[in-house]
Tab-separated table of C-alpha atoms in Angstrom:
chain	number	residue	atom	x	y	z
A	1	MET	CA	26.287	-0.836	11.487
A	2	THR	CA	25.051	2.694	10.811
A	3	ALA	CA	21.577	3.989	9.960
A	4	PRO	CA	19.801	5.064	7.792
A	5	PHE	CA	20.235	1.502	6.502
A	6	PHE	CA	18.840	2.185	3.029
A	7	GLU	CA	21.374	4.961	2.386
A	8	PHE	CA	24.195	2.545	3.209
A	9	GLY	CA	22.842	-0.134	0.862
A	10	LEU	CA	21.677	-2.643	3.463
A	11	PHE	CA	18.609	-3.457	1.370
A	12	SER	CA	17.232	-2.726	-2.092
A	13	PRO	CA	14.564	-0.145	-3.056
A	14	GLU	CA	12.061	-2.992	-3.426
A	15	VAL	CA	12.689	-4.175	0.139
A	16	SER	CA	12.434	-0.582	1.384
A	17	LEU	CA	8.948	-0.352	-0.144
A	18	LEU	CA	7.956	-3.583	1.607
A	19	ILE	CA	9.247	-2.248	4.930
A	20	ALA	CA	7.350	1.012	4.381
A	21	PHE	CA	4.184	-1.007	3.715
A	22	VAL	CA	4.582	-2.976	6.960
A	23	ILE	CA	5.249	0.208	8.940
A	24	GLY	CA	2.192	1.836	7.348
A	25	ILE	CA	-0.058	-1.088	8.276
A	26	SER	CA	1.301	-1.026	11.841
A	27	PHE	CA	0.768	2.725	12.071
A	28	GLY	CA	-2.830	2.357	10.892
A	29	PHE	CA	-3.453	-0.473	13.348
A	30	PHE	CA	-2.340	1.592	16.327
A	31	LEU	CA	-4.286	4.641	15.122
A	32	GLU	CA	-7.455	2.534	15.079
A	33	LYS	CA	-6.485	0.938	18.393
A	34	GLY	CA	-6.304	4.435	19.892
A	35	GLY	CA	-9.734	5.306	18.482
A	36	LEU	CA	-8.391	7.824	15.954
A	37	GLY	CA	-10.405	6.321	13.114
A	38	ASN	CA	-13.532	7.754	14.745
A	39	ALA	CA	-14.360	11.305	13.604
A	40	LYS	CA	-16.347	11.974	16.800
A	41	LYS	CA	-13.299	11.264	18.934
A	42	ILE	CA	-11.110	13.527	16.795
A	43	ALA	CA	-13.760	16.267	16.771
A	44	GLY	CA	-13.584	16.234	20.582
A	45	GLN	CA	-10.170	17.857	20.125
A	46	PHE	CA	-11.799	21.096	18.972
A	47	TYR	CA	-14.318	21.083	21.822
A	48	PHE	CA	-11.616	20.303	24.427
A	49	THR	CA	-13.559	17.232	25.537
A	50	ASP	CA	-11.082	14.641	24.215
A	51	LEU	CA	-7.464	15.644	23.581
A	52	THR	CA	-6.245	12.180	22.577
A	53	VAL	CA	-4.924	13.455	19.216
A	54	PHE	CA	-2.841	16.123	20.947
A	55	LYS	CA	-1.394	13.549	23.346
A	56	VAL	CA	-0.653	10.975	20.636
A	57	MET	CA	1.040	13.460	18.309
A	58	PHE	CA	3.176	15.070	21.001
A	59	SER	CA	4.128	11.630	22.321
A	60	ALA	CA	5.294	10.714	18.799
A	61	ILE	CA	7.233	13.970	18.417
A	62	VAL	CA	9.012	13.602	21.766
A	63	THR	CA	9.821	9.915	21.215
A	64	ALA	CA	11.165	10.478	17.685
A	65	MET	CA	13.092	13.607	18.634
A	66	LEU	CA	14.863	12.045	21.611
A	67	GLY	CA	15.467	8.774	19.751
A	68	LEU	CA	16.973	10.423	16.670
A	69	PHE	CA	19.136	12.752	18.759
A	70	ILE	CA	20.552	10.004	21.008
A	71	PHE	CA	21.070	7.477	18.196
A	72	SER	CA	22.877	10.108	16.121
A	73	TRP	CA	25.032	11.310	19.002
A	74	ILE	CA	26.279	7.794	19.817
A	75	GLY	CA	27.056	7.212	16.124
A	76	PHE	CA	24.342	4.666	15.317
A	77	LEU	CA	22.519	7.086	12.987
A	78	ASP	CA	24.023	9.567	10.500
A	79	LEU	CA	21.578	12.485	10.537
A	80	SER	CA	23.465	14.243	7.740
A	81	LEU	CA	22.081	11.600	5.350
A	82	ILE	CA	18.466	12.269	6.334
A	83	ASP	CA	16.875	14.860	4.086
A	84	PHE	CA	14.141	17.243	5.164
A	85	SER	CA	11.811	19.491	3.214
A	86	HIS	CA	12.460	23.075	2.246
A	87	THR	CA	10.471	25.737	4.104
A	88	TYR	CA	8.249	28.243	2.297
A	89	ILE	CA	6.595	30.528	4.872
A	90	ILE	CA	3.419	31.893	3.236
A	91	PRO	CA	2.507	28.740	1.243
A	92	TYR	CA	2.921	26.627	4.401
A	93	LEU	CA	0.701	29.002	6.400
A	94	VAL	CA	-2.010	28.843	3.730
A	95	ALA	CA	-1.681	25.038	3.524
A	96	GLY	CA	-1.952	24.785	7.309
A	97	LEU	CA	-5.138	26.860	7.340
A	98	LEU	CA	-6.691	24.735	4.569
A	99	PHE	CA	-5.684	21.517	6.319
A	100	GLY	CA	-7.051	22.767	9.637
A	101	ALA	CA	-10.350	23.826	8.067
A	102	GLY	CA	-10.743	20.402	6.444
A	103	PHE	CA	-9.848	18.718	9.704
A	104	VAL	CA	-12.517	20.657	11.624
A	105	ILE	CA	-15.237	20.177	8.996
A	106	GLY	CA	-14.578	16.508	8.193
A	107	GLY	CA	-13.242	15.376	11.545
A	108	LEU	CA	-10.471	13.323	9.902
A	109	CYS	CA	-7.045	13.917	8.390
A	110	PRO	CA	-5.745	11.911	5.368
A	111	GLY	CA	-4.188	9.216	7.584
A	112	THR	CA	-7.144	8.770	9.897
A	113	ALA	CA	-9.507	8.834	6.878
A	114	CYS	CA	-7.671	5.767	5.516
A	115	VAL	CA	-8.015	4.042	8.882
A	116	SER	CA	-11.691	4.996	9.096
A	117	SER	CA	-12.319	3.692	5.548
A	118	ALA	CA	-10.597	0.397	6.348
A	119	THR	CA	-13.069	-0.210	9.156
A	120	GLY	CA	-16.048	0.496	6.884
A	121	ARG	CA	-17.025	3.972	8.087
A	122	ILE	CA	-18.858	5.885	5.346
A	123	ASP	CA	-17.596	9.338	6.426
A	124	GLY	CA	-14.027	8.097	6.103
A	125	MET	CA	-14.689	6.734	2.623
A	126	VAL	CA	-16.249	10.016	1.462
A	127	LEU	CA	-13.299	12.031	2.783
A	128	LEU	CA	-10.821	9.610	1.226
A	129	ILE	CA	-12.489	10.046	-2.181
A	130	GLY	CA	-12.264	13.803	-1.658
A	131	PHE	CA	-8.541	13.591	-0.851
A	132	ILE	CA	-7.858	11.561	-4.000
A	133	PHE	CA	-9.815	14.029	-6.126
A	134	GLY	CA	-7.942	16.917	-4.471
A	135	ILE	CA	-4.581	15.314	-5.283
A	136	PHE	CA	-5.660	14.932	-8.916
A	137	LEU	CA	-6.901	18.537	-9.061
A	138	PHE	CA	-3.681	19.834	-7.509
A	139	GLY	CA	-1.573	17.985	-10.074
A	140	GLU	CA	-3.631	19.285	-12.979
A	141	THR	CA	-3.565	22.930	-11.826
A	142	PHE	CA	-0.054	22.995	-10.347
A	143	GLY	CA	1.370	25.257	-13.058
A	144	SER	CA	-1.093	28.061	-12.356
A	145	PHE	CA	0.137	28.641	-8.806
A	146	GLU	CA	3.639	27.130	-8.924
A	147	GLU	CA	5.241	30.547	-8.396
A	148	PHE	CA	3.262	31.078	-5.189
A	149	LEU	CA	4.135	27.608	-3.851
A	150	PHE	CA	7.854	28.403	-3.976
A	151	SER	CA	7.599	31.949	-2.646
A	152	THR	CA	9.047	33.240	0.663
A	153	PRO	CA	11.641	30.441	0.893
A	154	LEU	CA	13.883	29.657	3.841
A	155	TYR	CA	15.155	26.520	2.077
A	156	GLN	CA	16.475	23.635	4.215
A	157	ILE	CA	16.865	25.091	7.652
A	158	SER	CA	16.131	23.788	11.122
A	159	ILE	CA	14.812	25.711	14.129
A	160	PRO	CA	18.195	25.610	15.958
A	161	GLU	CA	19.945	26.938	12.844
A	162	TYR	CA	17.388	29.705	12.349
A	163	PHE	CA	17.619	30.969	15.918
A	164	GLY	CA	21.326	30.210	16.335
A	165	ALA	CA	20.569	27.954	19.305
A	166	SER	CA	21.851	24.574	20.416
A	167	PHE	CA	20.032	21.525	19.040
A	168	GLY	CA	19.965	20.070	22.542
A	169	LEU	CA	18.369	23.206	23.998
A	170	ILE	CA	15.560	23.152	21.420
A	171	VAL	CA	14.890	19.456	22.120
A	172	PHE	CA	14.759	20.154	25.856
A	173	LEU	CA	12.306	23.044	25.389
A	174	VAL	CA	10.017	20.962	23.144
A	175	VAL	CA	9.957	18.129	25.702
A	176	VAL	CA	9.149	20.547	28.539
A	177	VAL	CA	6.333	22.123	26.486
A	178	ALA	CA	4.997	18.630	25.676
A	179	LEU	CA	5.016	17.521	29.339
A	180	LEU	CA	3.273	20.711	30.442
A	181	GLY	CA	0.819	20.177	27.578
A	182	PHE	CA	0.015	16.654	28.782
A	183	ILE	CA	-0.706	17.920	32.293
A	184	GLY	CA	-2.779	20.815	30.977
A	185	ALA	CA	-4.697	18.594	28.520
A	186	SER	CA	-5.827	16.261	31.300
A	187	LYS	CA	-7.109	19.179	33.381
A	188	VAL	CA	-8.853	20.776	30.376
A	189	GLU	CA	-10.596	17.479	29.554
A	190	LYS	CA	-11.962	17.217	33.089
A	191	ILE	CA	-13.287	20.777	32.923
A	192	PHE	CA	-15.001	20.506	29.520
A	193	ALA	CA	-16.017	16.829	29.519
A	194	GLY	CA	-17.343	16.724	33.053
A	195	LYS	CA	-17.647	13.645	35.226
A	196	SER	CA	-18.188	11.203	32.353
A	197	LYS	CA	-14.690	11.824	31.018
A	198	GLU	CA	-13.220	11.487	34.490
A	199	THR	CA	-14.945	8.141	34.906
A	200	ASN	CA	-13.696	6.860	31.551
A	201	ASN	CA	-10.159	7.738	32.474
A	202	SER	CA	-10.348	6.168	35.902
A	203	ILE	CA	-8.054	3.331	34.839
A	204	SER	CA	-5.026	3.478	37.118
A	205	LYS	CA	-2.233	4.913	34.966
A	206	PRO	CA	-0.771	7.785	37.015
A	207	LYS	CA	2.367	5.861	38.026
A	208	ILE	CA	3.159	4.838	34.444
A	209	ASN	CA	2.569	8.385	33.176
A	210	ILE	CA	4.796	9.871	35.870
A	211	LEU	CA	7.509	7.301	35.140
A	212	LEU	CA	7.452	7.937	31.371
A	213	GLY	CA	7.300	11.705	31.860
A	214	SER	CA	10.256	11.623	34.252
A	215	PHE	CA	12.254	9.482	31.820
A	216	ALA	CA	11.546	11.931	28.966
A	217	PHE	CA	12.509	14.930	31.108
A	218	VAL	CA	15.792	13.391	32.306
A	219	SER	CA	16.648	12.301	28.735
A	220	ALA	CA	15.939	15.818	27.451
A	221	LEU	CA	18.087	17.305	30.209
A	222	VAL	CA	21.005	15.074	29.214
A	223	VAL	CA	20.458	15.910	25.546
A	224	MET	CA	20.565	19.640	26.303
A	225	PHE	CA	24.124	19.317	27.607
A	226	LEU	CA	25.183	17.068	24.707
A	227	GLY	CA	24.300	19.962	22.421
A	228	ASN	CA	24.853	18.664	18.881
A	229	PRO	CA	23.378	15.427	17.470
A	230	TYR	CA	25.292	15.558	14.209
A	231	HIS	CA	28.437	14.382	15.956
A	232	GLN	CA	31.319	14.801	13.490
A	233	GLN	CA	29.135	15.257	10.421
A	234	TYR	CA	27.829	18.677	11.489
A	235	ASN	CA	30.167	21.491	12.490
A	236	ILE	CA	29.334	23.239	15.750
A	237	ASP	CA	30.399	26.586	14.230
A	238	GLU	CA	27.263	26.435	12.036
A	239	TYR	CA	25.427	27.935	15.018
A	240	ASN	CA	27.295	31.201	14.513
A	241	LYS	CA	26.334	31.442	10.855
A	242	ILE	CA	23.388	33.243	9.264
A	243	PRO	CA	21.302	32.527	6.146
A	244	PHE	CA	22.166	34.269	2.898
A	245	ASP	CA	20.174	37.507	2.621
A	246	GLU	CA	17.659	36.925	-0.160
A	247	THR	CA	16.995	40.660	-0.555
A	248	ILE	CA	20.463	41.103	-2.033
A	249	SER	CA	21.132	37.667	-3.491
A	250	LEU	CA	19.662	35.084	-5.874
A	251	SER	CA	19.757	31.322	-5.500
A	252	ILE	CA	21.076	28.820	-8.006
A	253	ASN	CA	20.669	25.061	-7.660
A	254	SER	CA	23.352	22.401	-8.003
A	255	GLU	CA	22.225	21.207	-11.450
A	256	GLU	CA	22.356	24.748	-12.848
A	257	LEU	CA	25.844	25.280	-11.431
A	258	ALA	CA	27.036	21.923	-12.765
A	259	GLN	CA	25.764	22.863	-16.236
A	260	MET	CA	27.586	26.204	-16.044
A	261	VAL	CA	30.846	24.475	-15.068
A	262	LEU	CA	30.394	21.941	-17.882
A	263	SER	CA	29.813	24.734	-20.414
A	264	ARG	CA	33.316	26.093	-19.649
A	265	LYS	CA	32.075	29.661	-20.050
A	266	LYS	CA	34.098	32.446	-18.459
A	267	ASP	CA	31.231	34.731	-17.456
A	268	PHE	CA	31.045	33.561	-13.838
A	269	ILE	CA	33.243	32.777	-10.856
A	270	VAL	CA	32.516	30.329	-8.032
A	271	VAL	CA	33.681	31.377	-4.551
A	272	ASP	CA	34.078	28.870	-1.702
A	273	LEU	CA	33.429	30.552	1.682
A	274	ARG	CA	34.744	27.703	3.839
A	275	SER	CA	38.154	27.547	5.496
A	276	SER	CA	41.261	26.979	3.404
A	277	GLU	CA	41.730	23.536	5.007
A	278	LYS	CA	38.280	22.393	3.899
A	279	PHE	CA	38.796	23.983	0.494
A	280	GLU	CA	41.979	21.984	-0.019
A	281	LYS	CA	40.208	18.796	1.016
A	282	TYR	CA	37.507	19.258	-1.614
A	283	HIS	CA	35.956	22.112	-3.576
A	284	ILE	CA	33.673	22.472	-6.583
A	285	PRO	CA	35.747	22.466	-9.803
A	286	SER	CA	36.863	25.964	-10.900
A	287	ALA	CA	36.030	27.447	-7.470
A	288	VAL	CA	38.378	29.841	-5.683
A	289	ASN	CA	38.707	30.105	-1.924
A	290	TYR	CA	37.459	33.317	-0.341
A	291	ASN	CA	40.183	35.400	1.326
A	292	ASP	CA	41.051	39.032	2.023
A	293	SER	CA	43.106	39.381	-1.161
A	294	LEU	CA	40.157	38.401	-3.378
A	295	SER	CA	38.674	41.578	-4.866
A	296	LEU	CA	34.966	40.959	-5.379
A	297	SER	CA	34.292	44.484	-6.631
A	298	GLU	CA	36.906	44.067	-9.364
A	299	ILE	CA	35.377	40.784	-10.463
A	300	SER	CA	31.916	42.392	-10.488
A	301	THR	CA	33.020	45.293	-12.686
A	302	LYS	CA	34.165	42.779	-15.300
A	303	GLY	CA	30.527	41.681	-15.648
A	304	LYS	CA	31.019	38.231	-14.168
A	305	LYS	CA	28.373	36.508	-12.078
A	306	ILE	CA	29.642	35.678	-8.595
A	307	ILE	CA	28.336	32.450	-7.083
A	308	PHE	CA	29.053	31.833	-3.395
A	309	TYR	CA	28.678	28.612	-1.468
A	310	ASP	CA	29.301	27.369	2.061
A	311	GLN	CA	28.718	23.947	3.598
A	312	GLY	CA	24.958	24.611	3.779
A	313	ASN	CA	22.592	27.559	3.354
A	314	ARG	CA	24.314	29.624	6.031
A	315	THR	CA	27.630	31.431	6.229
A	316	ASP	CA	29.665	33.607	8.593
A	317	GLU	CA	28.010	36.943	9.392
A	318	ARG	CA	31.259	38.878	8.987
A	319	VAL	CA	31.785	37.435	5.528
A	320	VAL	CA	28.249	38.429	4.508
A	321	SER	CA	28.854	41.989	5.756
A	322	LYS	CA	32.084	42.203	3.756
A	323	ILE	CA	30.364	40.878	0.630
A	324	LYS	CA	27.598	43.484	1.010
A	325	SER	CA	30.147	46.285	1.324
A	326	GLU	CA	32.016	45.223	-1.809
A	327	LEU	CA	29.154	44.358	-4.135
A	328	SER	CA	26.438	46.757	-5.268
A	329	ASP	CA	24.662	44.282	-7.557
A	330	LYS	CA	22.897	41.114	-6.517
A	331	PHE	CA	25.106	38.038	-6.242
A	332	TYR	CA	24.256	34.334	-6.350
A	333	PHE	CA	24.471	31.610	-3.717
A	334	LEU	CA	24.327	27.862	-4.179
A	335	GLU	CA	21.065	26.524	-2.752
A	336	GLY	CA	21.818	23.944	-0.065
A	337	GLY	CA	25.559	24.620	-0.322
A	338	LEU	CA	28.142	21.887	-0.720
A	339	ASN	CA	25.877	19.403	1.078
A	340	ASN	CA	23.376	19.675	-1.754
A	341	TRP	CA	26.174	19.430	-4.354
A	342	PHE	CA	27.186	16.112	-2.797
A	343	ASN	CA	23.607	14.788	-2.741
A	344	GLU	CA	22.515	15.956	-6.193
A	345	ILE	CA	25.680	15.940	-8.320
A	346	LEU	CA	28.456	13.784	-6.868
A	347	PHE	CA	26.485	11.050	-5.122
A	348	PRO	CA	22.870	11.182	-6.373
A	349	ASN	CA	20.752	8.356	-4.990
A	350	LEU	CA	19.111	7.125	-8.191
A	351	ASN	CA	17.609	4.143	-6.353
A	352	ILE	CA	14.918	6.463	-4.983
A	353	PRO	CA	12.069	7.024	-7.481
A	354	ARG	CA	12.359	10.606	-8.789
A	355	GLY	CA	10.191	10.457	-11.896
A	356	LEU	CA	13.282	10.657	-14.135
A	357	SER	CA	13.310	9.267	-17.653
A	358	PRO	CA	16.061	6.783	-18.662
A	359	ASP	CA	17.858	9.612	-20.522
A	360	GLU	CA	17.750	11.840	-17.432
A	361	ILE	CA	19.099	9.039	-15.240
A	362	ASP	CA	21.893	8.398	-17.737
A	363	LYS	CA	22.689	12.122	-17.746
A	364	ALA	CA	22.840	12.187	-13.929
A	365	VAL	CA	25.171	9.156	-13.921
A	366	ARG	CA	27.531	10.676	-16.510
A	367	ARG	CA	27.500	14.055	-14.747
A	368	SER	CA	28.309	12.424	-11.394
A	369	ARG	CA	31.237	10.506	-12.851
A	370	PHE	CA	32.505	13.563	-14.725
A	371	PHE	CA	32.850	15.459	-11.449
A	372	GLY	CA	34.517	12.488	-9.739
A	373	GLY	CA	31.497	11.181	-7.883
A	374	THR	CA	29.785	7.796	-7.628
A	375	PRO	CA	26.042	7.590	-8.365
A	376	LYS	CA	24.098	5.200	-6.161
A	377	LEU	CA	22.687	2.527	-8.463
A	378	LYS	CA	21.584	-0.582	-6.532
A	379	LYS	CA	24.998	-1.103	-4.991
A	380	ALA	CA	25.714	-1.762	-1.349
A	381	GLY	CA	27.629	0.507	0.936
A	382	ILE	CA	29.084	3.975	0.654
A	383	SER	CA	32.002	4.611	-1.696
A	384	LYS	CA	35.432	5.496	-0.347
A	385	GLY	CA	35.366	8.720	-2.349
A	386	GLU	CA	32.092	9.823	-0.793
A	387	LYS	CA	33.284	8.913	2.713
A	388	TYR	CA	36.510	10.871	2.189
A	389	MET	CA	34.821	13.986	0.786
A	390	ARG	CA	31.966	14.083	3.313
A	391	GLU	CA	34.111	13.468	6.376
A	392	GLY	CA	36.702	15.916	5.183
A	393	CYS	CA	34.170	18.722	4.880
């Protein structure tokens, strides 16, 4: 059995919502159990008198990071089927500052405000009402600053990919930073909180903490040498690739490309930058494989748009240099690469609520089948076609 279970059709969307509800209740219970529904306790974070939030969050990060890595490496979890958000530098910085300011002023974040409200605290209820109003206001004014929200994009990229480092090395460094942070946090608390804090923490836990810390460190050390959690789904040569340069290129999403292919117009050419073996296994219809005999400058002079794609958002640095030398005008690249084409066009998961109308769902189904894919519509398992195409790429 392989996770994520929902992606492989182990249970229906309705059951997934029930599971999410149970997990949410459990999460809230343990937040309250740890005292994180109390704004005074959270405010202690900013006065260095109580760093419980720091410890809880870093414990969660380390546990999840090591668990996901190990489960994926042994084949229990397919990380390639777990999606993560796109990165937009400036909007995320602004959002972080706003979130931090609200956290300092109110003493609660959205999650802890829910927990605080559930236990009858008035400050939590007031903040929760504010959050709901803010969500409504954001939705109503979204169009006025939509352009800013999608500015300075890095798209779907992880820290190891960005720095060209091993996944295992990054995990190891995060764990080391977390362990040093735990040690430092305890010392800082004693300095700023004085004797009262030391007395409150006098419960004998040093042996357990040392044991858990040692286990995390040894696990991280092993993970560092394992290197890549994606097992066979993620090619190790991705480390040597770089993102497409957005100063000389424009992005196009999978739906736009699919519409262009369906239109059968001749004013564009799709170029596959992967190896010839992978190209033969599967490629986007009408695409040509990139090779030394392909004259990009000649294609460009004919006024055709050139759309490049690789497996993801990154490609070989030498190829990018060659493209730059041949093309004077801006070219296009497929956002998310072939991975995104699989997820959005060939095998769209229409079981997940996307706010699509019945006509839009029907269009997605017909488009998927036109290109030889299989839309996911309340059916168990993963199709043979999807397994063949994904594993072959």
